[in-house]
Amino acid sequence: MLRAHRLHPIEIWGPPHIARHEGNRHFQTYACDIVVKAMAFIRSGGIDATRAILVPHTCDALQGMGSVLTDFFRPDQRVLTLYLPRGRRTSDRDFLRDELARLSKTLVQVSGHEPNATEWAEAFEAEDAADAALADLYRRRNALAISDRDFYTAVRSREFLTAEKFCEQVATLPAGQAPRGGVGLMISGIVADPFELFDQIEQMGAHVAGDDLACGYRRVYSASHEHDPLIRTANRLMSCPPDPTCGTPIHERVEALQTRMRALGAKGLLIYDPKFCEPELFDVPLLRKHLNEAGFPVLHVEYEMGEGLPHQTLSRIEAFVETLS
Amino acid sequence: MSESDALAHYVESNRLEHFVNYELVGKSALRVQRWRDQWKLKRRKPRPDSPLSPPLQCVAYMKEIMSRHYLEGRYASGVRKVAWVTSGAPTEPLQALGYFLVYPENHAALCGVRRKAQSIAEEAEHAGWSRDICSYARTDIGAMLSGKTPAGRLPRPDMLVCCTNICQTVLHWYRVLADYFECPLVLIDTPFLYDEAHDHEVAYVKRQIEDMIHVAEEMAGTTLDQARFAEVMQNARRGAELWLEVLNRSQNRPAPMTAFDGFIHMGPIVDMRGEAVAVQYYERMLHELDARIARGIGAIKNERYRVLWDNLPIWFKIGEFSKSLGEHGVNVVASTYTYAWGELAPMIDPNNPLESMARVYLHPILNRSTGHKLEAMKKMVDEFQLDGVILHSDRSCKPYSLGQIDQRDRLSKTLGIPALLLEADHNDPRDYSNEQGANRLEAFIEMMEARG
């Protein structure tokens, strides 16, 4: 949708080397790092080159950020919002279509360009190809001669590369035996930060067999072939894998995790959450209970973004890996 | 139906316990308790050393109707269909269908007021729920797991109704309840209003309310009686109007009640919105407040400063704050939180129930922008002639709290009045520092004194 309006999106997930205190001018200490650091990044001029800030509504923290940006901080850029429905019913789909129509009108104002049918079709073709490349990347994982760190670097480049460049990049990843040994883990949460985490897990004699990360596998969308571009966009967004921020019932999330963990040979689940992430925190005890019953041990770790990897966190993960080995 | 017929019906349908313990004995015992409370309140002599005037007499009635509600809840399972609902859920159709409604947030607040919340929340924490999630949720999950509750017993839900107009937290919380109770969860998703409501947002909420009615009808095995529904809507509107009038009586000097009284007396408008008993209760309360105003009686004996409270109360500190602030002549006369159940009364249209419900339930202050809340506070500062604002920075309620830093700055700069950010939690005493809180409140009072 953004592409059809000649806009290129770049996502912000707690940029490194940004001090939290600039964000604390607006948000209390108990607000999640992703929001506080995004605010700090915006205040520091990190996105001055952009035309607009789009804040998707997925949780109370992002809601607060969108509102504070709009009402108080008022950056030079236009602040846009998008409410993502929490259900998967027909009414949710119809609402999302209308919400996207509202957003589309604003995008026309931002870009000065209203896409025609051909431009919509071209945009879908390119982005569907990138979605397919991402899904294929996950499918080919065991046949790629790259480390977990390199794999997730490639996955997350979808957050800033154009669709074409992303497809080109993942096509060049070397095939071969994956340099991964030891016990396989499934990792869940919002974002695995910093990338050093993957190196450390590897050094512990384990590897990441699969993920359930908001900026990872939960972004593997299915293509829709609806003619109406807004319905097509809505269908795509609503086709994501189970996700607590979308209101997926817990039993569905558990079933999906179990199925994938068995298929990928993961022996345990590492839930790796930034501090104060309520959507994730509510599910943790029930994920632990149900997965333990299914024979999968679970470790929950919370971290502060940009603070490196504390020794205590690594010790806990290491002990977890040892119990699985 | 004669008494013997009624008894036969209950026995036949295995409802004897409900009849005896609630209808026959419980209601009567609570009525007697209320007479005793009224008698005590009337005979109570004013305490010269207390900064507070005697409590409102109507509190005895509130105690009776709230206790009756919780008492019925103990025996409701199998007698009435039970729905657990969020405090901002569109419950009027459920009431018209005869559902017994449980408000877990109100139950958690009850635990907080009785100072039981921490020990009950710890049950949830021992089971793995983080201390960083909402303390209401932890309290109720702890009660669900352990059975601990000052209410005696909560009935098992047949259905859960979760409306996101107060926060997204409730969605995550109710997903946990749905997993535990293995019952249907009906979601009413209310898009957050960064500005005014758009038509597609109203249509979306209306459609979900219609879907909820279908689910509730199917579960109850009956259809919605339109006459009864209209009656409930009338009561909902009248109750909200009266509640708003009650709160606005504090625009008088001295204010006849405090916002802390408001937190306690909001029980019926939250739990019994749409019921005649709530209307009757607020008529009684209004009458008593008018009598106080006519006699010049204030809730604080020596009202010197008038203050606004933003956000949920700190339930376990209500009595203490009321007294300690009162000693300095500070009356917290208004709150954005209690207003939320009254300010939308004009939007309730019994002649256009579904459309108006969609609009009403989209517009609570918690579902509106941080800028809107600032404007609402400024208006209250003007209408209630306030000298300062206390913004409770509530660890457990992020949607209410995020934005308060900018709101405080704007209030201080544009209105020139002291505005205090007070760090605490609505239900968890571990997140409130007595010493730090007292120091900050003292500094706040000094700032008001300095302004004269």
mmCIF file of N, CA and C in Angstrom, chain A residues 13-16 18 20 32-35 37 156 190-194 273-275 303-308:
data_model
loop_
_atom_site.group_PDB
_atom_site.id
_atom_site.type_symbol
_atom_site.label_atom_id
_atom_site.label_comp_id
_atom_site.label_asym_id
_atom_site.label_seq_id
_atom_site.Cartn_x
_atom_site.Cartn_y
_atom_site.Cartn_z
ATOM 1 N N TRP A 13 12.617 -0.395 15.440
ATOM 2 C CA TRP A 13 12.434 -1.360 16.534
ATOM 3 C C TRP A 13 13.517 -1.127 17.590
ATOM 4 N N GLY A 14 13.453 -0.007 18.267
ATOM 5 C CA GLY A 14 14.429 0.248 19.329
ATOM 6 C C GLY A 14 15.827 0.387 18.779
ATOM 7 N N PRO A 15 16.107 1.474 18.073
ATOM 8 C CA PRO A 15 17.425 1.618 17.441
ATOM 9 C C PRO A 15 18.559 1.580 18.465
ATOM 10 N N PRO A 16 19.693 0.985 18.109
ATOM 11 C CA PRO A 16 20.815 0.931 19.051
ATOM 12 C C PRO A 16 21.474 2.305 19.219
ATOM 13 N N ILE A 18 20.950 4.701 21.139
ATOM 14 C CA ILE A 18 20.068 5.839 21.408
ATOM 15 C C ILE A 18 19.754 5.833 22.900
ATOM 16 N N ARG A 20 17.906 6.365 26.279
ATOM 17 C CA ARG A 20 16.496 6.296 26.631
ATOM 18 C C ARG A 20 15.967 7.616 27.200
ATOM 19 N N CYS A 32 7.314 0.622 27.564
ATOM 20 C CA CYS A 32 8.205 -0.341 26.905
ATOM 21 C C CYS A 32 9.305 0.374 26.125
ATOM 22 N N ASP A 33 10.442 -0.300 26.053
ATOM 23 C CA ASP A 33 11.624 0.272 25.418
ATOM 24 C C ASP A 33 11.406 0.618 23.948
ATOM 25 N N ILE A 34 10.626 -0.187 23.267
ATOM 26 C CA ILE A 34 10.447 0.052 21.826
ATOM 27 C C ILE A 34 9.856 1.442 21.605
ATOM 28 N N VAL A 35 8.883 1.782 22.429
ATOM 29 C CA VAL A 35 8.234 3.083 22.307
ATOM 30 C C VAL A 35 9.150 4.207 22.812
ATOM 31 N N LYS A 37 12.400 4.298 23.115
ATOM 32 C CA LYS A 37 13.570 4.510 22.270
ATOM 33 C C LYS A 37 13.188 5.062 20.890
ATOM 34 N N ARG A 156 15.505 -9.624 8.834
ATOM 35 C CA ARG A 156 15.117 -8.282 9.291
ATOM 36 C C ARG A 156 15.462 -7.183 8.297
ATOM 37 N N ILE A 190 8.992 -10.407 20.869
ATOM 38 C CA ILE A 190 8.778 -9.311 19.921
ATOM 39 C C ILE A 190 9.971 -9.173 18.990
ATOM 40 N N VAL A 191 11.134 -8.953 19.576
ATOM 41 C CA VAL A 191 12.318 -8.745 18.748
ATOM 42 C C VAL A 191 13.535 -9.302 19.490
ATOM 43 N N ALA A 192 14.373 -10.070 18.801
ATOM 44 C CA ALA A 192 15.572 -10.643 19.418
ATOM 45 C C ALA A 192 16.697 -9.621 19.275
ATOM 46 N N ASP A 193 16.951 -8.911 20.339
ATOM 47 C CA ASP A 193 17.900 -7.799 20.298
ATOM 48 C C ASP A 193 18.899 -7.967 21.452
ATOM 49 N N PRO A 194 20.207 -7.805 21.253
ATOM 50 C CA PRO A 194 20.899 -7.515 20.000
ATOM 51 C C PRO A 194 21.192 -8.820 19.239
ATOM 52 N N ASP A 273 11.554 -11.425 25.894
ATOM 53 C CA ASP A 273 10.677 -10.248 25.781
ATOM 54 C C ASP A 273 11.364 -8.968 26.249
ATOM 55 N N PRO A 274 11.117 -7.863 25.556
ATOM 56 C CA PRO A 274 11.527 -6.580 26.136
ATOM 57 C C PRO A 274 10.687 -6.309 27.381
ATOM 58 N N LYS A 275 11.233 -5.559 28.311
ATOM 59 C CA LYS A 275 10.513 -5.262 29.553
ATOM 60 C C LYS A 275 9.170 -4.579 29.262
ATOM 61 N N TYR A 303 14.426 -8.454 28.902
ATOM 62 C CA TYR A 303 15.661 -7.699 28.715
ATOM 63 C C TYR A 303 15.351 -6.228 28.457
ATOM 64 N N GLU A 304 16.372 -5.402 28.664
ATOM 65 C CA GLU A 304 16.245 -3.977 28.354
ATOM 66 C C GLU A 304 16.969 -3.719 27.056
ATOM 67 N N MET A 305 16.310 -3.101 26.121
ATOM 68 C CA MET A 305 16.899 -2.920 24.797
ATOM 69 C C MET A 305 18.112 -1.997 24.849
ATOM 70 N N GLY A 306 19.102 -2.387 24.097
ATOM 71 C CA GLY A 306 20.272 -1.537 23.966
ATOM 72 C C GLY A 306 21.199 -1.593 25.152
ATOM 73 N N GLU A 307 20.941 -2.496 26.080
ATOM 74 C CA GLU A 307 21.782 -2.580 27.270
ATOM 75 C C GLU A 307 22.805 -3.712 27.154
ATOM 76 N N GLY A 308 22.977 -4.237 25.965
ATOM 77 C CA GLY A 308 23.869 -5.378 25.810
ATOM 78 C C GLY A 308 23.210 -6.617 26.369
#
